[in-house]
PDB file of C-alpha atoms in Angstrom:
ATOM      1  CA  UNK A  26      12.989 -24.057   6.300  1.00 37.00           C
ATOM      2  CA  UNK A  27      15.082 -21.014   7.029  1.00 39.00           C
ATOM      3  CA  UNK A  28      18.345 -21.429  10.239  1.00 42.00           C
ATOM      4  CA  UNK A  29      16.741 -19.981  13.034  1.00 45.00           C
ATOM      5  CA  UNK A  30      19.246 -17.348  12.952  1.00 45.00           C
ATOM      6  CA  UNK A  31      17.530 -15.995   9.672  1.00 43.00           C
ATOM      7  CA  UNK A  32      14.440 -16.534  11.043  1.00 43.00           C
ATOM      8  CA  UNK A  33      15.858 -14.110  14.802  1.00 46.00           C
ATOM      9  CA  UNK A  34      17.081 -12.124  11.832  1.00 47.00           C
ATOM     10  CA  UNK A  35      13.627 -10.804  10.089  1.00 47.00           C
ATOM     11  CA  UNK A  36      11.804 -10.882  13.381  1.00 48.00           C
ATOM     12  CA  UNK A  37      13.824  -8.191  14.535  1.00 48.00           C
ATOM     13  CA  UNK A  38      14.404  -6.840  11.601  1.00 48.00           C
ATOM     14  CA  UNK A  39      11.618  -6.745   9.327  1.00 51.00           C
ATOM     15  CA  UNK A  40      10.018  -3.234  11.340  1.00 47.00           C
ATOM     16  CA  UNK A  41      12.824  -1.128  11.692  1.00 50.00           C
ATOM     17  CA  UNK A  42      13.696  -1.926   8.010  1.00 48.00           C
ATOM     18  CA  UNK A  43      10.015  -1.211   6.218  1.00 54.00           C
ATOM     19  CA  UNK A  44       9.192   1.608   8.377  1.00 50.00           C
ATOM     20  CA  UNK A  45      12.199   2.996   6.957  1.00 46.00           C
ATOM     21  CA  UNK A  46      11.756   1.934   3.421  1.00 47.00           C
ATOM     22  CA  UNK A  47       8.051   2.456   3.802  1.00 55.00           C
ATOM     23  CA  UNK A  48       8.071   6.296   1.471  1.00 55.00           C
ATOM     24  CA  UNK A  49      10.039   3.946  -1.336  1.00 54.00           C
ATOM     25  CA  UNK A  50       7.591   1.853  -3.166  1.00 64.00           C
ATOM     26  CA  UNK A  51      10.040  -0.246  -5.212  1.00 71.00           C
ATOM     27  CA  UNK A  52      12.557  -0.282  -2.608  1.00 69.00           C
ATOM     28  CA  UNK A  53       9.786  -1.887  -0.077  1.00 73.00           C
ATOM     29  CA  UNK A  54       9.094  -4.344  -2.526  1.00 79.00           C
ATOM     30  CA  UNK A  55      12.895  -5.265  -3.030  1.00 77.00           C
ATOM     31  CA  UNK A  56      13.425  -6.334   0.627  1.00 76.00           C
ATOM     32  CA  UNK A  57      10.083  -8.208   0.717  1.00 77.00           C
ATOM     33  CA  UNK A  58      11.388  -9.890  -2.233  1.00 77.00           C
ATOM     34  CA  UNK A  59      14.896 -10.534  -0.559  1.00 78.00           C
ATOM     35  CA  UNK A  60      13.571 -11.938   1.980  1.00 75.00           C
ATOM     36  CA  UNK A  61      11.169 -14.551   0.522  1.00 77.00           C
ATOM     37  CA  UNK A  62      14.245 -15.363  -1.915  1.00 78.00           C
ATOM     38  CA  UNK A  63      16.451 -15.975   0.932  1.00 75.00           C
ATOM     39  CA  UNK A  64      13.853 -18.305   2.739  1.00 75.00           C
ATOM     40  CA  UNK A  65      13.695 -15.515   5.871  1.00 70.00           C
ATOM     41  CA  UNK A  66       9.440 -16.341   5.679  1.00 72.00           C
ATOM     42  CA  UNK A  67       9.583 -20.137   4.944  1.00 77.00           C
ATOM     43  CA  UNK A  68       8.873 -21.234   8.486  1.00 71.00           C
ATOM     44  CA  UNK A  69       5.485 -19.489   7.695  1.00 72.00           C
ATOM     45  CA  UNK A  70       4.489 -22.019   4.971  1.00 78.00           C
ATOM     46  CA  UNK A  71       3.949 -25.255   7.342  1.00 77.00           C
ATOM     47  CA  UNK A  72       0.434 -26.310   7.688  1.00 75.00           C
ATOM     48  CA  UNK A  73      -2.298 -25.457   7.058  1.00 82.00           C
ATOM     49  CA  UNK A  74      -4.445 -23.052   8.740  1.00 88.00           C
ATOM     50  CA  UNK A  75      -7.972 -23.753   8.251  1.00 91.00           C
ATOM     51  CA  UNK A  76      -9.375 -20.594  11.012  1.00 91.00           C
ATOM     52  CA  UNK A  77      -9.504 -17.291   8.125  1.00 93.00           C
ATOM     53  CA  UNK A  78     -12.009 -19.559   5.547  1.00 96.00           C
ATOM     54  CA  UNK A  79     -14.329 -20.752   8.376  1.00 94.00           C
ATOM     55  CA  UNK A  80     -14.246 -17.432  10.069  1.00 95.00           C
ATOM     56  CA  UNK A  81     -14.835 -15.523   6.560  1.00 97.00           C
ATOM     57  CA  UNK A  82     -17.803 -18.682   6.163  1.00 97.00           C
ATOM     58  CA  UNK A  83     -20.048 -17.534   8.828  1.00 96.00           C
ATOM     59  CA  UNK A  84     -20.173 -14.522   6.714  1.00 96.00           C
ATOM     60  CA  UNK A  85     -21.779 -15.903   4.068  1.00 97.00           C
ATOM     61  CA  UNK A  86     -21.372 -19.263   3.338  1.00 95.00           C
ATOM     62  CA  UNK A  87     -19.800 -18.977   0.185  1.00 97.00           C
ATOM     63  CA  UNK A  88     -17.399 -15.804   0.775  1.00 98.00           C
ATOM     64  CA  UNK A  89     -15.285 -13.587  -1.765  1.00 98.00           C
ATOM     65  CA  UNK A  90     -12.808 -13.018   0.058  1.00 98.00           C
ATOM     66  CA  UNK A  91      -9.333  -9.994  -0.596  1.00 98.00           C
ATOM     67  CA  UNK A  92      -6.780 -11.082   1.482  1.00 98.00           C
ATOM     68  CA  UNK A  93      -4.223  -8.281   1.918  1.00 98.00           C
ATOM     69  CA  UNK A  94      -0.668  -8.547   3.149  1.00 94.00           C
ATOM     70  CA  UNK A  95      -1.224 -12.215   1.443  1.00 95.00           C
ATOM     71  CA  UNK A  96       2.293 -13.459   1.431  1.00 92.00           C
ATOM     72  CA  UNK A  97       2.746 -17.117  -0.069  1.00 94.00           C
ATOM     73  CA  UNK A  98      -0.928 -18.531   1.159  1.00 95.00           C
ATOM     74  CA  UNK A  99       1.520 -21.674   1.443  1.00 93.00           C
ATOM     75  CA  UNK A 100      -0.490 -21.558   4.993  1.00 91.00           C
ATOM     76  CA  UNK A 101      -3.737 -20.775   4.387  1.00 95.00           C
ATOM     77  CA  UNK A 102      -6.607 -23.268   3.652  1.00 95.00           C
ATOM     78  CA  UNK A 103      -8.693 -22.993   0.961  1.00 96.00           C
ATOM     79  CA  UNK A 104     -10.336 -25.475  -0.090  1.00 95.00           C
ATOM     80  CA  UNK A 105     -12.622 -26.257  -3.277  1.00 93.00           C
ATOM     81  CA  UNK A 106     -16.221 -24.990  -3.245  1.00 94.00           C
ATOM     82  CA  UNK A 107     -15.330 -23.444  -0.048  1.00 95.00           C
ATOM     83  CA  UNK A 108     -15.043 -19.666  -0.857  1.00 97.00           C
ATOM     84  CA  UNK A 109     -16.053 -18.192  -4.294  1.00 98.00           C
ATOM     85  CA  UNK A 110     -13.628 -16.416  -5.138  1.00 98.00           C
ATOM     86  CA  UNK A 111     -10.431 -15.368  -3.137  1.00 98.00           C
ATOM     87  CA  UNK A 112      -8.221 -12.796  -4.314  1.00 98.00           C
ATOM     88  CA  UNK A 113      -4.431 -12.017  -2.944  1.00 98.00           C
ATOM     89  CA  UNK A 114      -2.871  -8.952  -2.500  1.00 98.00           C
ATOM     90  CA  UNK A 115       1.396  -8.597  -1.880  1.00 95.00           C
ATOM     91  CA  UNK A 116       4.061  -6.253  -1.958  1.00 92.00           C
ATOM     92  CA  UNK A 117       5.883  -8.764  -3.029  1.00 92.00           C
ATOM     93  CA  UNK A 118       5.792 -10.645  -6.589  1.00 92.00           C
ATOM     94  CA  UNK A 119       8.357 -13.375  -4.668  1.00 91.00           C
ATOM     95  CA  UNK A 120       5.784 -14.296  -2.831  1.00 93.00           C
ATOM     96  CA  UNK A 121       3.260 -13.326  -5.530  1.00 96.00           C
ATOM     97  CA  UNK A 122       4.514 -16.285  -7.890  1.00 94.00           C
ATOM     98  CA  UNK A 123       4.984 -18.449  -5.376  1.00 93.00           C
ATOM     99  CA  UNK A 124       0.804 -18.043  -4.496  1.00 96.00           C
ATOM    100  CA  UNK A 125       0.278 -18.605  -8.383  1.00 97.00           C
ATOM    101  CA  UNK A 126       2.322 -21.173  -8.593  1.00 96.00           C
ATOM    102  CA  UNK A 127      -0.046 -23.189  -5.884  1.00 96.00           C
ATOM    103  CA  UNK A 128      -2.927 -23.357  -8.863  1.00 96.00           C
ATOM    104  CA  UNK A 129      -6.181 -23.518  -6.283  1.00 96.00           C
ATOM    105  CA  UNK A 130      -9.610 -23.119  -8.417  1.00 96.00           C
ATOM    106  CA  UNK A 131     -10.974 -19.716  -8.134  1.00 97.00           C
ATOM    107  CA  UNK A 132      -7.921 -17.154  -7.341  1.00 98.00           C
ATOM    108  CA  UNK A 133      -5.914 -14.874  -8.010  1.00 98.00           C
ATOM    109  CA  UNK A 134      -3.105 -12.708  -7.020  1.00 98.00           C
ATOM    110  CA  UNK A 135      -1.425  -9.386  -7.061  1.00 97.00           C
ATOM    111  CA  UNK A 136       1.464  -7.704  -6.620  1.00 96.00           C
ATOM    112  CA  UNK A 137       0.603  -4.402  -5.355  1.00 95.00           C
ATOM    113  CA  UNK A 138       1.921  -1.336  -2.713  1.00 92.00           C
ATOM    114  CA  UNK A 139      -1.150  -1.854  -0.215  1.00 94.00           C
ATOM    115  CA  UNK A 140      -0.947   1.872   0.717  1.00 91.00           C
ATOM    116  CA  UNK A 141      -2.102   1.971  -3.318  1.00 91.00           C
ATOM    117  CA  UNK A 142      -3.944  -0.342  -3.836  1.00 95.00           C
ATOM    118  CA  UNK A 143      -7.638   0.573  -4.970  1.00 95.00           C
ATOM    119  CA  UNK A 144     -10.254  -1.616  -7.182  1.00 97.00           C
ATOM    120  CA  UNK A 145     -13.586  -1.750  -8.309  1.00 97.00           C
ATOM    121  CA  UNK A 146     -14.344  -4.908  -6.837  1.00 97.00           C
ATOM    122  CA  UNK A 147     -16.229  -5.665  -3.376  1.00 98.00           C
ATOM    123  CA  UNK A 148     -15.976  -8.437  -0.854  1.00 98.00           C
ATOM    124  CA  UNK A 149     -17.560 -10.462   2.288  1.00 98.00           C
ATOM    125  CA  UNK A 150     -14.949 -10.456   3.002  1.00 98.00           C
ATOM    126  CA  UNK A 151     -11.366  -8.595   3.763  1.00 98.00           C
ATOM    127  CA  UNK A 152      -8.252  -9.883   5.851  1.00 98.00           C
ATOM    128  CA  UNK A 153      -5.771  -8.591   7.238  1.00 96.00           C
ATOM    129  CA  UNK A 154      -3.547 -11.559   8.772  1.00 92.00           C
ATOM    130  CA  UNK A 155      -0.629 -10.208  10.608  1.00 86.00           C
ATOM    131  CA  UNK A 156       0.197  -7.776   8.272  1.00 88.00           C
ATOM    132  CA  UNK A 157      -0.703  -3.994   9.763  1.00 88.00           C
ATOM    133  CA  UNK A 158       2.219  -3.821  12.262  1.00 80.00           C
ATOM    134  CA  UNK A 159       4.152  -2.805   9.249  1.00 81.00           C
ATOM    135  CA  UNK A 160       2.409   0.130   8.917  1.00 84.00           C
ATOM    136  CA  UNK A 161       2.182   3.499  11.233  1.00 83.00           C
ATOM    137  CA  UNK A 162      -0.844   4.280  13.071  1.00 83.00           C
ATOM    138  CA  UNK A 163      -2.250   6.412  10.589  1.00 88.00           C
ATOM    139  CA  UNK A 164      -1.768   4.317   7.729  1.00 89.00           C
ATOM    140  CA  UNK A 165      -3.193   1.131   9.667  1.00 90.00           C
ATOM    141  CA  UNK A 166      -6.102   3.102   9.919  1.00 92.00           C
ATOM    142  CA  UNK A 167      -6.676   4.738   6.648  1.00 94.00           C
ATOM    143  CA  UNK A 168      -6.449   0.796   5.415  1.00 95.00           C
ATOM    144  CA  UNK A 169      -8.901  -0.321   7.503  1.00 96.00           C
ATOM    145  CA  UNK A 170     -11.109   1.927   6.181  1.00 96.00           C
ATOM    146  CA  UNK A 171     -10.520   1.588   2.928  1.00 96.00           C
ATOM    147  CA  UNK A 172     -11.180  -2.420   3.041  1.00 97.00           C
ATOM    148  CA  UNK A 173     -14.175  -1.085   4.360  1.00 97.00           C
ATOM    149  CA  UNK A 174     -15.907   0.527   1.664  1.00 97.00           C
ATOM    150  CA  UNK A 175     -14.709  -2.279  -0.273  1.00 97.00           C
ATOM    151  CA  UNK A 176     -17.316  -4.453   1.321  1.00 98.00           C
ATOM    152  CA  UNK A 177     -20.282  -6.067   0.250  1.00 97.00           C
ATOM    153  CA  UNK A 178     -23.487  -5.476   2.563  1.00 96.00           C
ATOM    154  CA  UNK A 179     -22.846  -7.323   5.453  1.00 96.00           C
ATOM    155  CA  UNK A 180     -19.512  -7.756   4.896  1.00 98.00           C
ATOM    156  CA  UNK A 181     -16.566  -7.628   7.564  1.00 98.00           C
ATOM    157  CA  UNK A 182     -12.545  -6.942   7.711  1.00 98.00           C
ATOM    158  CA  UNK A 183     -10.837  -9.325   9.664  1.00 97.00           C
ATOM    159  CA  UNK A 184      -8.123  -8.140  12.116  1.00 95.00           C
ATOM    160  CA  UNK A 185      -5.287 -10.611  12.860  1.00 90.00           C
ATOM    161  CA  UNK A 186      -3.106 -11.149  15.386  1.00 85.00           C
ATOM    162  CA  UNK A 187      -1.364 -14.334  16.527  1.00 78.00           C
ATOM    163  CA  UNK A 188       0.129 -13.402  19.381  1.00 75.00           C
ATOM    164  CA  UNK A 189      -2.234 -10.538  20.779  1.00 73.00           C
ATOM    165  CA  UNK A 190      -0.192 -10.732  24.336  1.00 75.00           C
ATOM    166  CA  UNK A 191       2.758  -9.040  23.407  1.00 77.00           C
ATOM    167  CA  UNK A 192       3.406  -5.371  22.849  1.00 79.00           C
ATOM    168  CA  UNK A 193       2.662  -4.694  19.227  1.00 76.00           C
ATOM    169  CA  UNK A 194       0.198  -7.197  19.441  1.00 79.00           C
ATOM    170  CA  UNK A 195      -2.135  -5.041  22.745  1.00 84.00           C
ATOM    171  CA  UNK A 196      -1.102  -2.322  19.923  1.00 84.00           C
ATOM    172  CA  UNK A 197      -2.541  -3.430  16.810  1.00 83.00           C
ATOM    173  CA  UNK A 198      -5.389  -5.076  18.820  1.00 87.00           C
ATOM    174  CA  UNK A 199      -6.154  -0.763  20.176  1.00 88.00           C
ATOM    175  CA  UNK A 200      -5.509   0.509  17.262  1.00 85.00           C
ATOM    176  CA  UNK A 201      -7.823  -1.839  15.096  1.00 90.00           C
ATOM    177  CA  UNK A 202     -10.241  -1.311  17.786  1.00 92.00           C
ATOM    178  CA  UNK A 203      -9.877   2.266  17.775  1.00 91.00           C
ATOM    179  CA  UNK A 204     -10.396   2.936  14.244  1.00 93.00           C
ATOM    180  CA  UNK A 205     -14.451   4.223  13.734  1.00 93.00           C
ATOM    181  CA  UNK A 206     -15.189   1.525  12.174  1.00 97.00           C
ATOM    182  CA  UNK A 207     -17.619  -0.575  13.931  1.00 96.00           C
ATOM    183  CA  UNK A 208     -16.604  -3.508  15.959  1.00 96.00           C
ATOM    184  CA  UNK A 209     -18.754  -7.028  15.870  1.00 95.00           C
ATOM    185  CA  UNK A 210     -16.905  -9.286  17.716  1.00 94.00           C
ATOM    186  CA  UNK A 211     -13.781 -10.087  19.080  1.00 92.00           C
ATOM    187  CA  UNK A 212     -12.179 -13.683  19.179  1.00 89.00           C
ATOM    188  CA  UNK A 213      -8.838 -15.243  21.384  1.00 84.00           C
ATOM    189  CA  UNK A 214      -7.952 -19.246  20.508  1.00 72.00           C
ATOM    190  CA  UNK A 215     -11.192 -21.605  19.560  1.00 60.00           C
ATOM    191  CA  UNK A 216     -12.560 -20.863  16.379  1.00 63.00           C
ATOM    192  CA  UNK A 217      -9.598 -17.844  15.588  1.00 59.00           C
ATOM    193  CA  UNK A 218      -7.651 -19.702  15.045  1.00 60.00           C
ATOM    194  CA  UNK A 219      -3.798 -19.338  16.852  1.00 63.00           C
ATOM    195  CA  UNK A 220      -4.420 -15.979  18.579  1.00 76.00           C
ATOM    196  CA  UNK A 221      -6.783 -12.742  17.842  1.00 87.00           C
ATOM    197  CA  UNK A 222      -9.249 -11.955  15.354  1.00 92.00           C
ATOM    198  CA  UNK A 223     -10.767  -8.475  15.512  1.00 94.00           C
ATOM    199  CA  UNK A 224     -14.546  -8.469  13.587  1.00 96.00           C
ATOM    200  CA  UNK A 225     -15.314  -5.054  11.876  1.00 97.00           C
ATOM    201  CA  UNK A 226     -17.562  -3.714   9.650  1.00 97.00           C
ATOM    202  CA  UNK A 227     -18.295  -1.040   7.099  1.00 94.00           C
ATOM    203  CA  UNK A 228     -18.243   2.891   9.346  1.00 84.00           C
ATOM    204  CA  UNK A 229     -22.073   4.309   9.423  1.00 75.00           C
ATOM    205  CA  UNK A 230     -22.455   7.199   6.898  1.00 68.00           C
ATOM    206  CA  UNK A 231     -24.507   9.223   8.473  1.00 59.00           C
ATOM    207  CA  UNK A 232     -22.551   9.010  11.770  1.00 54.00           C
ATOM    208  CA  UNK A 233     -18.976   9.903  10.704  1.00 50.00           C
ATOM    209  CA  UNK A 234     -19.148  11.603   7.804  1.00 47.00           C
ATOM    210  CA  UNK A 235     -17.252   9.036   5.437  1.00 45.00           C
ATOM    211  CA  UNK A 236     -19.669   8.896   1.794  1.00 40.00           C
TER     212      UNK A 236
END
């Protein structure tokens, strides 16, 4: 586990540093790789969070899942047979290498910047687990809409906020609620695991003007 001082440094400095280097994707990727190499995020790898998959299974029993900003996925429970396919995307190649090393069945991973990531695949569920903090309001809203465009009929975007009582958590939930996508549910604790989950659907083209 990372030294507590490293953990505090990561939490205190990561957001402003990320915003500073966001216009430079290669620098941003190197920054994240360095943090993983130093073990600054290793404390997140404790335990196995079952809530993301359990909520995805509410959409369909064996969902196709896209996890944007997936990290190492060490703390994510993905029992065999509980999903059709899981695809994780993260800007950090170090995180993606760790995720691939787990050799879980029916999984794939890709190193890419979320702001430029594109795919022709369609998913039942798109996850944002503690990710949107690191983007401007405009970029976060754009990401949510692009994620909704990747949904299969009836699919959902799940926006995870592990502490919705902080200023950052409240701001993130407010961003997601007002992004223009329909809000199907909002879960706090219980089935959401730790924190809050906002459940969003695809935009209605007739109402939003989006194609």
